[in-house]
PDB file of C-alpha atoms in Angstrom:
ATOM      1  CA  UNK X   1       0.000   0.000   0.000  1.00 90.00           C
ATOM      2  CA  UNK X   2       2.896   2.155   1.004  1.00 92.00           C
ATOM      3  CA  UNK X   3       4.512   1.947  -2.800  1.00 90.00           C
ATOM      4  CA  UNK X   4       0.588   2.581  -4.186  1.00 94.00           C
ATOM      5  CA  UNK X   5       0.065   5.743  -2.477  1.00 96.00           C
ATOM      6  CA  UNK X   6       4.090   6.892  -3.063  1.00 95.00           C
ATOM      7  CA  UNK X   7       3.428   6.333  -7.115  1.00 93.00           C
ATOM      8  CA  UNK X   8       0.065   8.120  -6.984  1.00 95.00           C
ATOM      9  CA  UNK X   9       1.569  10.921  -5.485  1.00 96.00           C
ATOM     10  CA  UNK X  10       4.079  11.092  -7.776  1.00 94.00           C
ATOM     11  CA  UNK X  11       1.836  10.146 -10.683  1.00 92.00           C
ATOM     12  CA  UNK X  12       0.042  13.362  -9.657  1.00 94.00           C
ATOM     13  CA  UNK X  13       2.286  15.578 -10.149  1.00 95.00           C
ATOM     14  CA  UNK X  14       3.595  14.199 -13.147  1.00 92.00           C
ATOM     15  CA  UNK X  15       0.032  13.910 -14.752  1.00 89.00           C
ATOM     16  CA  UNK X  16      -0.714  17.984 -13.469  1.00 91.00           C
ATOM     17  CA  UNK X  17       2.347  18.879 -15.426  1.00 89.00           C
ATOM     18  CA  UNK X  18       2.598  17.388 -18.588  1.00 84.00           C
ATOM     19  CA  UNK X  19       0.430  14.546 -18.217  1.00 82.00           C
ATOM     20  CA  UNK X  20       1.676  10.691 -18.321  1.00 79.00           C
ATOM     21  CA  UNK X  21       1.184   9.699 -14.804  1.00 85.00           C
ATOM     22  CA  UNK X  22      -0.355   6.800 -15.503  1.00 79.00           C
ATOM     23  CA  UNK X  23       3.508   5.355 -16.664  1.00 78.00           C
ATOM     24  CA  UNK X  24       4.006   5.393 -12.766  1.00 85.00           C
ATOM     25  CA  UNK X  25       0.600   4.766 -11.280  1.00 88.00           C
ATOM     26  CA  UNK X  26      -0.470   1.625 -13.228  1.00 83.00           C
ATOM     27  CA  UNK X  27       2.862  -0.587 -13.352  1.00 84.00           C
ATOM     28  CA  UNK X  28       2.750  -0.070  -9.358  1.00 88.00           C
ATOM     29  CA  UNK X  29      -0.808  -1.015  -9.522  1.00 89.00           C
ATOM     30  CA  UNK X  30       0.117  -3.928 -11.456  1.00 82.00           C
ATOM     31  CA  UNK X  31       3.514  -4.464  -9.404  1.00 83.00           C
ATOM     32  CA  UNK X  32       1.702  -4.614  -5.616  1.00 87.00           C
ATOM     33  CA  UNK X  33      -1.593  -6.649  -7.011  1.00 85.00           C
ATOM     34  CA  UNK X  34      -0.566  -9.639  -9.028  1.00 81.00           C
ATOM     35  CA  UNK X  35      -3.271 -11.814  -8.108  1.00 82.00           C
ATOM     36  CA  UNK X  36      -5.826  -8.963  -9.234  1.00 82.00           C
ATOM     37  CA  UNK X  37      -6.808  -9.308 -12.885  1.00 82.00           C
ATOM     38  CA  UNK X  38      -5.314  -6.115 -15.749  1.00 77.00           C
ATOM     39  CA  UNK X  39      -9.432  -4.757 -15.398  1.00 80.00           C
ATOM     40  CA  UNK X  40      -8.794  -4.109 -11.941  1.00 87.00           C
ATOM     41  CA  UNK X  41      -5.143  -2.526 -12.003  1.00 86.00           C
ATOM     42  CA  UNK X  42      -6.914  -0.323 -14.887  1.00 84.00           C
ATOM     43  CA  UNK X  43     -10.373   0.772 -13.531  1.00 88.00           C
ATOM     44  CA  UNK X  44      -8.892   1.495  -9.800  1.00 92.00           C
ATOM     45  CA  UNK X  45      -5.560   3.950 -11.791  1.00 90.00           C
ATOM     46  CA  UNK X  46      -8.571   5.608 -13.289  1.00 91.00           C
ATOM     47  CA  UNK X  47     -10.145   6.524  -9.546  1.00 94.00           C
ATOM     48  CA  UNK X  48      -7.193   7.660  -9.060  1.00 93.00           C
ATOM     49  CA  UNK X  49      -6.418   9.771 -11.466  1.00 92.00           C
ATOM     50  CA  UNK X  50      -9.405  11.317 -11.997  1.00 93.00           C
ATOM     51  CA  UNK X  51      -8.720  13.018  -8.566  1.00 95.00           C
ATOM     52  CA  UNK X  52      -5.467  14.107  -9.798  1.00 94.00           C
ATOM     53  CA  UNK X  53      -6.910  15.694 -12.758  1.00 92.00           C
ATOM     54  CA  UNK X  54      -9.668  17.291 -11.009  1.00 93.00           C
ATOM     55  CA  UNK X  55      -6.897  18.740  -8.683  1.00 94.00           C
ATOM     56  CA  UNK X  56      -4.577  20.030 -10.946  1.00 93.00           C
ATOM     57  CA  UNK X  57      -7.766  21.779 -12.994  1.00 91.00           C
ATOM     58  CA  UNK X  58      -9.024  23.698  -9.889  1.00 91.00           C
ATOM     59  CA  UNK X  59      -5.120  24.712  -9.312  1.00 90.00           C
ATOM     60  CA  UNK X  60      -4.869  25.970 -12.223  1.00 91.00           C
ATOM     61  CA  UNK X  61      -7.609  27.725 -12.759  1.00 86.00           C
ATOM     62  CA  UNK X  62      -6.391  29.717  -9.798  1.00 81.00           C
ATOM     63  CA  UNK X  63      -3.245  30.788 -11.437  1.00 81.00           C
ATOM     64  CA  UNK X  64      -3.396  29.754 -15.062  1.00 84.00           C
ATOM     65  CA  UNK X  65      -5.460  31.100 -17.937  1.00 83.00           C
ATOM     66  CA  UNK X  66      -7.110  27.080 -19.357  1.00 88.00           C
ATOM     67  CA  UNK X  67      -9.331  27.837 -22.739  1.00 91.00           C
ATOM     68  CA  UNK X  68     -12.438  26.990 -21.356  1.00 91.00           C
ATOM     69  CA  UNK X  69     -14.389  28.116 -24.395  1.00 93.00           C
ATOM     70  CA  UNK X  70     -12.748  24.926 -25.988  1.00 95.00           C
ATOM     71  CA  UNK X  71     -11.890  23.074 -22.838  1.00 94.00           C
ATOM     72  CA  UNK X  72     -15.636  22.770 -21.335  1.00 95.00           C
ATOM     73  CA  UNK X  73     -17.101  21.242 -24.377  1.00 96.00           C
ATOM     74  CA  UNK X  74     -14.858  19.204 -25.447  1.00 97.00           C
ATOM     75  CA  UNK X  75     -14.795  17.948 -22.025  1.00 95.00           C
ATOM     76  CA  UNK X  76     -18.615  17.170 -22.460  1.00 96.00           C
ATOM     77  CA  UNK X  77     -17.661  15.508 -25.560  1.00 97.00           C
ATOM     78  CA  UNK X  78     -15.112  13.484 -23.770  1.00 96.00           C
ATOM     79  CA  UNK X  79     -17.184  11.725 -21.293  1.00 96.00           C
ATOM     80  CA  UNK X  80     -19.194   9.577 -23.479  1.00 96.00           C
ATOM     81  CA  UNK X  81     -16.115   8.779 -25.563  1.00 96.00           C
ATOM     82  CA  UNK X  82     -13.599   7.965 -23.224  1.00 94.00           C
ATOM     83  CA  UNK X  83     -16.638   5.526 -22.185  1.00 94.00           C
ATOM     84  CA  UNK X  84     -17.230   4.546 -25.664  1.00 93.00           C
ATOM     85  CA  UNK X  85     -13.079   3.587 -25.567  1.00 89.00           C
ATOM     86  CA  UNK X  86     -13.561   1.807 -22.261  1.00 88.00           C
ATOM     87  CA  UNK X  87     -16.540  -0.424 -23.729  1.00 88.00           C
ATOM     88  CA  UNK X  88     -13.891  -1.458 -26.646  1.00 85.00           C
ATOM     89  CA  UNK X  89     -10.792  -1.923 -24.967  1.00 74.00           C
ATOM     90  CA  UNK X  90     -11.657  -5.447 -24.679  1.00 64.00           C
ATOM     91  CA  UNK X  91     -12.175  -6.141 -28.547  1.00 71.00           C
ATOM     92  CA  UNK X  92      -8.931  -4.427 -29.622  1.00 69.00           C
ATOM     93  CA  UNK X  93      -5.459  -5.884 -28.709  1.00 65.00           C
ATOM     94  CA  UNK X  94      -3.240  -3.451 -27.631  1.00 59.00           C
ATOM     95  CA  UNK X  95      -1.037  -5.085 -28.910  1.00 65.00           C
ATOM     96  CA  UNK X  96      -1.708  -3.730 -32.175  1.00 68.00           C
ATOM     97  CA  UNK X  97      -1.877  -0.259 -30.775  1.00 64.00           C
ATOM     98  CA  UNK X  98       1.444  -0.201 -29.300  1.00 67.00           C
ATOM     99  CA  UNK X  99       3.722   0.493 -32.542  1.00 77.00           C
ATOM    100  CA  UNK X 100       1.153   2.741 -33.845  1.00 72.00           C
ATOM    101  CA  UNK X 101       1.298   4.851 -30.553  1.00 70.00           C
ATOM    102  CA  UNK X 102       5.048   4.768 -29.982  1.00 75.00           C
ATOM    103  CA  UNK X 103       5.840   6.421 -33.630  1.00 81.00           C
ATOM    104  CA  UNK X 104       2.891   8.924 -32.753  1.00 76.00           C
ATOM    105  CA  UNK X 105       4.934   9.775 -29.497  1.00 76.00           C
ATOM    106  CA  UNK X 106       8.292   9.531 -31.202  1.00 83.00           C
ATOM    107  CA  UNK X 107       6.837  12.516 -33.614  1.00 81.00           C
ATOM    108  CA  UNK X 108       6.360  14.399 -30.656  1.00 77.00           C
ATOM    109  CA  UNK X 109       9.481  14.023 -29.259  1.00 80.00           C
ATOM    110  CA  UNK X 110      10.869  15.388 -32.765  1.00 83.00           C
ATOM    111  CA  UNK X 111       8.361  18.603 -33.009  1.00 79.00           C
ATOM    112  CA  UNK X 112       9.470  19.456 -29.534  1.00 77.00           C
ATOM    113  CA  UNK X 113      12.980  19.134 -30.200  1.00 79.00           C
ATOM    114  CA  UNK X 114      13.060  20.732 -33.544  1.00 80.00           C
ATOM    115  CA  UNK X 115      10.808  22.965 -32.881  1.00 79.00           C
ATOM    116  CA  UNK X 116      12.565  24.472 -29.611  1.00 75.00           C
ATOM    117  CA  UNK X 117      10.086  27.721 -29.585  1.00 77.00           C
ATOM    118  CA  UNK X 118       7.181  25.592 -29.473  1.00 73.00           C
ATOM    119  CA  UNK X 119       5.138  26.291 -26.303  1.00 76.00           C
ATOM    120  CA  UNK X 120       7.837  28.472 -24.674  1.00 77.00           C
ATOM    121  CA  UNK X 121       5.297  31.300 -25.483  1.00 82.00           C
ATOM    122  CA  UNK X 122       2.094  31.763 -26.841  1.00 82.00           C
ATOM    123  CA  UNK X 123       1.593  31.992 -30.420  1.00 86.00           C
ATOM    124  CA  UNK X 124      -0.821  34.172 -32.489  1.00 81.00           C
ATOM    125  CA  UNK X 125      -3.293  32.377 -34.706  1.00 85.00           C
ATOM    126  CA  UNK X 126      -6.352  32.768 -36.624  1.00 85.00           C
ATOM    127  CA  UNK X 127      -8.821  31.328 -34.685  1.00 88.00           C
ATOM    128  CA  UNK X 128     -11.081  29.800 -37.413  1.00 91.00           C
ATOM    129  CA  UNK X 129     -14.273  27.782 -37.074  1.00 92.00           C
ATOM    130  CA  UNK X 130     -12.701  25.098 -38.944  1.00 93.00           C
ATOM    131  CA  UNK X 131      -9.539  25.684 -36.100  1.00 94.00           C
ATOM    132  CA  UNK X 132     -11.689  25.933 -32.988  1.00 94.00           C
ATOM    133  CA  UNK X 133     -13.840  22.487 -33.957  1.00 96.00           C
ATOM    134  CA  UNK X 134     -10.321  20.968 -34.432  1.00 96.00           C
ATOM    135  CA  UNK X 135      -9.406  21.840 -30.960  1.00 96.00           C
ATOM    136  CA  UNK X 136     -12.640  20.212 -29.801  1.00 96.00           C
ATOM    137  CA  UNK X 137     -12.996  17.347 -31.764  1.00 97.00           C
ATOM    138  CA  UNK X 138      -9.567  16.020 -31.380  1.00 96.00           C
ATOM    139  CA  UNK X 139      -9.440  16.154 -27.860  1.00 96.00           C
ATOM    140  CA  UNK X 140     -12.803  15.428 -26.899  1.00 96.00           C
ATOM    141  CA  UNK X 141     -13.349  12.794 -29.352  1.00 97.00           C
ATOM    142  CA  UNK X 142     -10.057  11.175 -30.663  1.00 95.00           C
ATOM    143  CA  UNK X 143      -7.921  11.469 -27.858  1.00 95.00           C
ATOM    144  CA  UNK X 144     -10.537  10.645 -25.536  1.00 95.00           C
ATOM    145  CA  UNK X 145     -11.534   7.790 -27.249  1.00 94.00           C
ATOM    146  CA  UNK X 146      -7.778   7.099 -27.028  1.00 89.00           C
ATOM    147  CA  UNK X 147      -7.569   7.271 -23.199  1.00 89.00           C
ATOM    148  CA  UNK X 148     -10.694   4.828 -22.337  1.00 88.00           C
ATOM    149  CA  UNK X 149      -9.241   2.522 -24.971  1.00 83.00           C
ATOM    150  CA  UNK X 150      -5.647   2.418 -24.107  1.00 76.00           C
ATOM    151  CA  UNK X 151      -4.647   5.397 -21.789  1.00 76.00           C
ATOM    152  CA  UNK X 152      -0.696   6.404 -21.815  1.00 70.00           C
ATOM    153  CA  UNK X 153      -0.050   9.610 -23.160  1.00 77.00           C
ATOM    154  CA  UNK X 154      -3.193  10.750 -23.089  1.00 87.00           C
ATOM    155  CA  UNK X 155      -2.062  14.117 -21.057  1.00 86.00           C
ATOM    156  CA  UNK X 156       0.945  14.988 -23.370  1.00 86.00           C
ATOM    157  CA  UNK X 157      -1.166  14.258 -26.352  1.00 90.00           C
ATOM    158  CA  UNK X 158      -3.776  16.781 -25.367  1.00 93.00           C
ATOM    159  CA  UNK X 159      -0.954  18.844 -24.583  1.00 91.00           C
ATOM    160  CA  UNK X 160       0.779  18.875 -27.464  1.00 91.00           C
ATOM    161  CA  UNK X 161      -3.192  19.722 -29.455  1.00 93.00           C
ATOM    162  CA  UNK X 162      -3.443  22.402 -27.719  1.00 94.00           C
ATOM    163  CA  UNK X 163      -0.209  24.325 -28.372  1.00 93.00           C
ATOM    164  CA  UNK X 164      -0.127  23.179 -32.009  1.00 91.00           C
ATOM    165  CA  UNK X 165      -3.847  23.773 -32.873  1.00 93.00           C
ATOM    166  CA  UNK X 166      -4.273  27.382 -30.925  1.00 93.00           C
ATOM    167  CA  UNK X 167      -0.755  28.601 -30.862  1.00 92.00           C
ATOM    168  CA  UNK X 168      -1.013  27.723 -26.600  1.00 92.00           C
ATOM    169  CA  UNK X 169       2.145  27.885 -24.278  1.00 91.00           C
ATOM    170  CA  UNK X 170       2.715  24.527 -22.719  1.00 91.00           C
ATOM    171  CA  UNK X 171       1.670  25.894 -19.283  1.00 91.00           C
ATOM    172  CA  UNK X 172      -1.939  27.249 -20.339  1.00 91.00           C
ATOM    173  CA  UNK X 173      -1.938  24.113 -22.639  1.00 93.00           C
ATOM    174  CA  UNK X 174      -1.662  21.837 -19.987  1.00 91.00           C
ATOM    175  CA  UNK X 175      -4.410  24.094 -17.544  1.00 92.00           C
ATOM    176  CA  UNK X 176      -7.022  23.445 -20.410  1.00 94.00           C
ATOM    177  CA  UNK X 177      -5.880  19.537 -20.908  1.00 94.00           C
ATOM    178  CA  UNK X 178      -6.806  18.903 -17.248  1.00 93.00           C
ATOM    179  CA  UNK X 179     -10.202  19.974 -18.083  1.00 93.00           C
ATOM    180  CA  UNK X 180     -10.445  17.356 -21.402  1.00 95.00           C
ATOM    181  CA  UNK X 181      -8.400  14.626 -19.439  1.00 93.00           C
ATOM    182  CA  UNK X 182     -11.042  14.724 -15.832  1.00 93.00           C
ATOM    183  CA  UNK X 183     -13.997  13.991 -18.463  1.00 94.00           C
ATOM    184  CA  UNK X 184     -12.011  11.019 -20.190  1.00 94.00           C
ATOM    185  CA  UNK X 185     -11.156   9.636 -16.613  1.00 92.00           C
ATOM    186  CA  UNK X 186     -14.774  10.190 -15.753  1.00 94.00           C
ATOM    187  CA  UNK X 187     -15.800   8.349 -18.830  1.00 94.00           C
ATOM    188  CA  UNK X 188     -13.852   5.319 -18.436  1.00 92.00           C
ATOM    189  CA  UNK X 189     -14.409   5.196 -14.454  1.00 93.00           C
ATOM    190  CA  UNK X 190     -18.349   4.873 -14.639  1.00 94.00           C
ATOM    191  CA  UNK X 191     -17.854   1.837 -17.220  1.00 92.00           C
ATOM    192  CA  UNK X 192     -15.618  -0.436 -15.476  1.00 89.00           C
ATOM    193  CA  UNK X 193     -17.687   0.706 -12.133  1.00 93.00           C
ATOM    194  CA  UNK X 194     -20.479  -0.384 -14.035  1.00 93.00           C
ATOM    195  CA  UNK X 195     -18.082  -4.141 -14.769  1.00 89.00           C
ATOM    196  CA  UNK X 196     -17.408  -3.965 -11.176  1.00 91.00           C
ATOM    197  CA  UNK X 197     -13.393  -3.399 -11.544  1.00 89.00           C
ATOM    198  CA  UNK X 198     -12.697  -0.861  -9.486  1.00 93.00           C
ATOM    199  CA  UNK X 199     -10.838  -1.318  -6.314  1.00 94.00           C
ATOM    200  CA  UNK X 200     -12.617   1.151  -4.006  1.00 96.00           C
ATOM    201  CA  UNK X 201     -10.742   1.108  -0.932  1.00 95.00           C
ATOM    202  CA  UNK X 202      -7.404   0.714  -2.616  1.00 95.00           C
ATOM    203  CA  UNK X 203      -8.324   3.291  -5.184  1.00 95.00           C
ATOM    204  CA  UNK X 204      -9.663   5.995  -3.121  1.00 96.00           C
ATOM    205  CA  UNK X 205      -7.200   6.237  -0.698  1.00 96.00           C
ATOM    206  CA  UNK X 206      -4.577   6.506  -3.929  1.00 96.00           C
ATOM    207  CA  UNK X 207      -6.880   9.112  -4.899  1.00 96.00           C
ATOM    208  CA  UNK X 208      -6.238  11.603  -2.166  1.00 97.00           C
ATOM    209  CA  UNK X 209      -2.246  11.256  -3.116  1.00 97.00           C
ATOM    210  CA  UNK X 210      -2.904  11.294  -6.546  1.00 96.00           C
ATOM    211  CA  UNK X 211      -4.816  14.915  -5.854  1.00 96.00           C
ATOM    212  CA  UNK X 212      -1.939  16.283  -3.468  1.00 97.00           C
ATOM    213  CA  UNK X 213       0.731  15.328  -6.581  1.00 96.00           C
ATOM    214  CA  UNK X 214      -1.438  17.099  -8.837  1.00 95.00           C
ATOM    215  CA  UNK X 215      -1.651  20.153  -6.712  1.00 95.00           C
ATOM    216  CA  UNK X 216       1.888  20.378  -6.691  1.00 95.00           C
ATOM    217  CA  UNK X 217       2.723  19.531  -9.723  1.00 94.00           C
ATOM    218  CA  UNK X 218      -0.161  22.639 -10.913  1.00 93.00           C
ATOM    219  CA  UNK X 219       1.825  25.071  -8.571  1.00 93.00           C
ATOM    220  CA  UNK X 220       5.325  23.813 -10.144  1.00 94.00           C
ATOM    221  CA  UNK X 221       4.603  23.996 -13.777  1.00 92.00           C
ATOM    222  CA  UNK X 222       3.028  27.655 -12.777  1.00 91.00           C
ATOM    223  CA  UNK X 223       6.112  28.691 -11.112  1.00 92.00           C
ATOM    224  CA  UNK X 224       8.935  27.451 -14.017  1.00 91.00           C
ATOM    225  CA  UNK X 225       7.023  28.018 -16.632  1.00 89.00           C
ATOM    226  CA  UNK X 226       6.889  27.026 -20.158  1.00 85.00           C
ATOM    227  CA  UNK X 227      10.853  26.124 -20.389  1.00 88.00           C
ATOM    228  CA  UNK X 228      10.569  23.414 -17.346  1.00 90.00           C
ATOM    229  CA  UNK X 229       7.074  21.924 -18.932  1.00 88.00           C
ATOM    230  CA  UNK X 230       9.273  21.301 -22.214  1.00 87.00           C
ATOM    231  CA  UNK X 231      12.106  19.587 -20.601  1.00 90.00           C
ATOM    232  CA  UNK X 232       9.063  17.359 -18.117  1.00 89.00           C
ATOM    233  CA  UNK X 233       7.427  16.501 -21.307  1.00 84.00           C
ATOM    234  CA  UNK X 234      10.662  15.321 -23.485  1.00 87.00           C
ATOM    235  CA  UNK X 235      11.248  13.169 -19.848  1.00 89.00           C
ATOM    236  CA  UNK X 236       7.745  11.528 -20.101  1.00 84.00           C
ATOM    237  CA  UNK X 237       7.632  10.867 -23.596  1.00 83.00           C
ATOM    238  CA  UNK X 238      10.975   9.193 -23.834  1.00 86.00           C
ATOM    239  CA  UNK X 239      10.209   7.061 -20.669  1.00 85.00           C
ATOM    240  CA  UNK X 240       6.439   6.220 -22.404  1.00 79.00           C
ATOM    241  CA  UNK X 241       8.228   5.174 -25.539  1.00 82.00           C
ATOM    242  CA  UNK X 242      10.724   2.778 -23.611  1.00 85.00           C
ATOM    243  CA  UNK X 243       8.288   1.257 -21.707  1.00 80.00           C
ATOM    244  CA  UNK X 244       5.715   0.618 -24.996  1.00 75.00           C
ATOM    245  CA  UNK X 245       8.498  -1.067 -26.554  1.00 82.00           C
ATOM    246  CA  UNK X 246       9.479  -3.234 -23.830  1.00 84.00           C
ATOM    247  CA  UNK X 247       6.161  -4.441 -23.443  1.00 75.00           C
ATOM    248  CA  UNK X 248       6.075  -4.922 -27.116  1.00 74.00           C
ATOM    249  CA  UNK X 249       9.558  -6.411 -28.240  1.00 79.00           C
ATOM    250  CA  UNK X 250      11.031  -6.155 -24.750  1.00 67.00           C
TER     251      UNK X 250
END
């Protein structure tokens, strides 16, 4: 229990700042509960989390400038199709997903990289119709889809939206994600409550560590700014591609 509630603290804060958390929270899940079937490990990170999330949104809405114009309904949106994910996850072998994902997050690692002004401020961009039901649609429906399905990266994916589809610094970027990623938690935690997977006591009291992390991790990213968000999220998405391909050639 002691290792649960150190990795959802840490998961918090992770999650609140670039997103990802989930790379720490579930293999400890998995790690201190190997008699508990994968549904389990996966419904109760998703209690969890969706604490953490729900932290880290409040946080930074206290200090942070989130789009909720964009954020609020594509959070809407991403209720029913992180739950829609959720309902599939079982048809689908990740297994196929896992290449597919880790060349998705290995073109994110290049953008960020060659791209070395992206996110450090906020850009100035036509904010088309066509634009703003991008920055909906892709969050609230692909990417949430995305996270009930499979889950990891689902933070730094909606960052990395954000900034590229309305011009976003990687702090206010990740204040609106939070927004997106509490729906697709919510989504996928009222199905498998629904399968009876969750892990209530175990999961709740990883919830109140997962929400501290987050809170921290809000008031962090706020503090260093765009510049230490960049470096977090180059950390995350080189430790989410190592661990994809481990589980997938590994």
């Amino acid at each position: 229990m002691l290792l649960l509630l150190v990795a959802a603290l840490a998961a918090g804060w992770v999650d609140a700042v670039v997103g990802g958390g989930g790379l720490i929270q579930l293999p400890a899940l998995l790690v201190a509960m190997p008699g508990q079937p994968v549904a389990a490990a996966l419904a109760t990170n998703k209690l969890g989390s969706i604490a953490g999330t729900t932290s880290a949104a409040v946080a930074y809405l206290r200090k942070a400038k989130p789009d909720t114009s964009v954020a609020v309904p594509a959070g809407v949106l991403a209720v029913g199709c992180a739950a829609g994910g959720a309902l599939c996850a079982a048809a689908i072998s990740s297994d196929v997903l896992k290449p597919v994902i880790m060349i998705v997050l290995l073109a994110v690692a290049a953008i960020v990289v060659l791209r070395p002004d992206l996110g450090r401020t906020p850009r100035l961009v036509l904010r088309t119709r066509r634009r703003v039901a991008a920055a909906v649609l892709v969050p609230g429906v692909l990417i949430a889809f995305y996270d009930g399905l499979v889950g990891p990266g689902t933070g730094t994916f909606l960052v990395i939206a954000f900034t590229a589809l309305l011009g976003m610094d990687f702090v206010n970027a990740s204040a609106t994600s939070k927004i997106i990623n509490a729906g697709t938690n919510l989504g996928a935690l009222a199905v498998f409550a629904v399968q009876g997977h969750v892990l209530w006591a175990v999961g709740l009291a990883m919830a109140v560590c997962n929400a501290t992390g987050a809170w921290l991790g809000a008031r962090t990213a706020i503090k260093r700014g765009a510049g230490f968000v960049r470096i977090v999220l180059l950390c995350v998405v080189g430790a989410l591609v190592a661990k994809l391909a481990w589980e997938q050639f590994g």
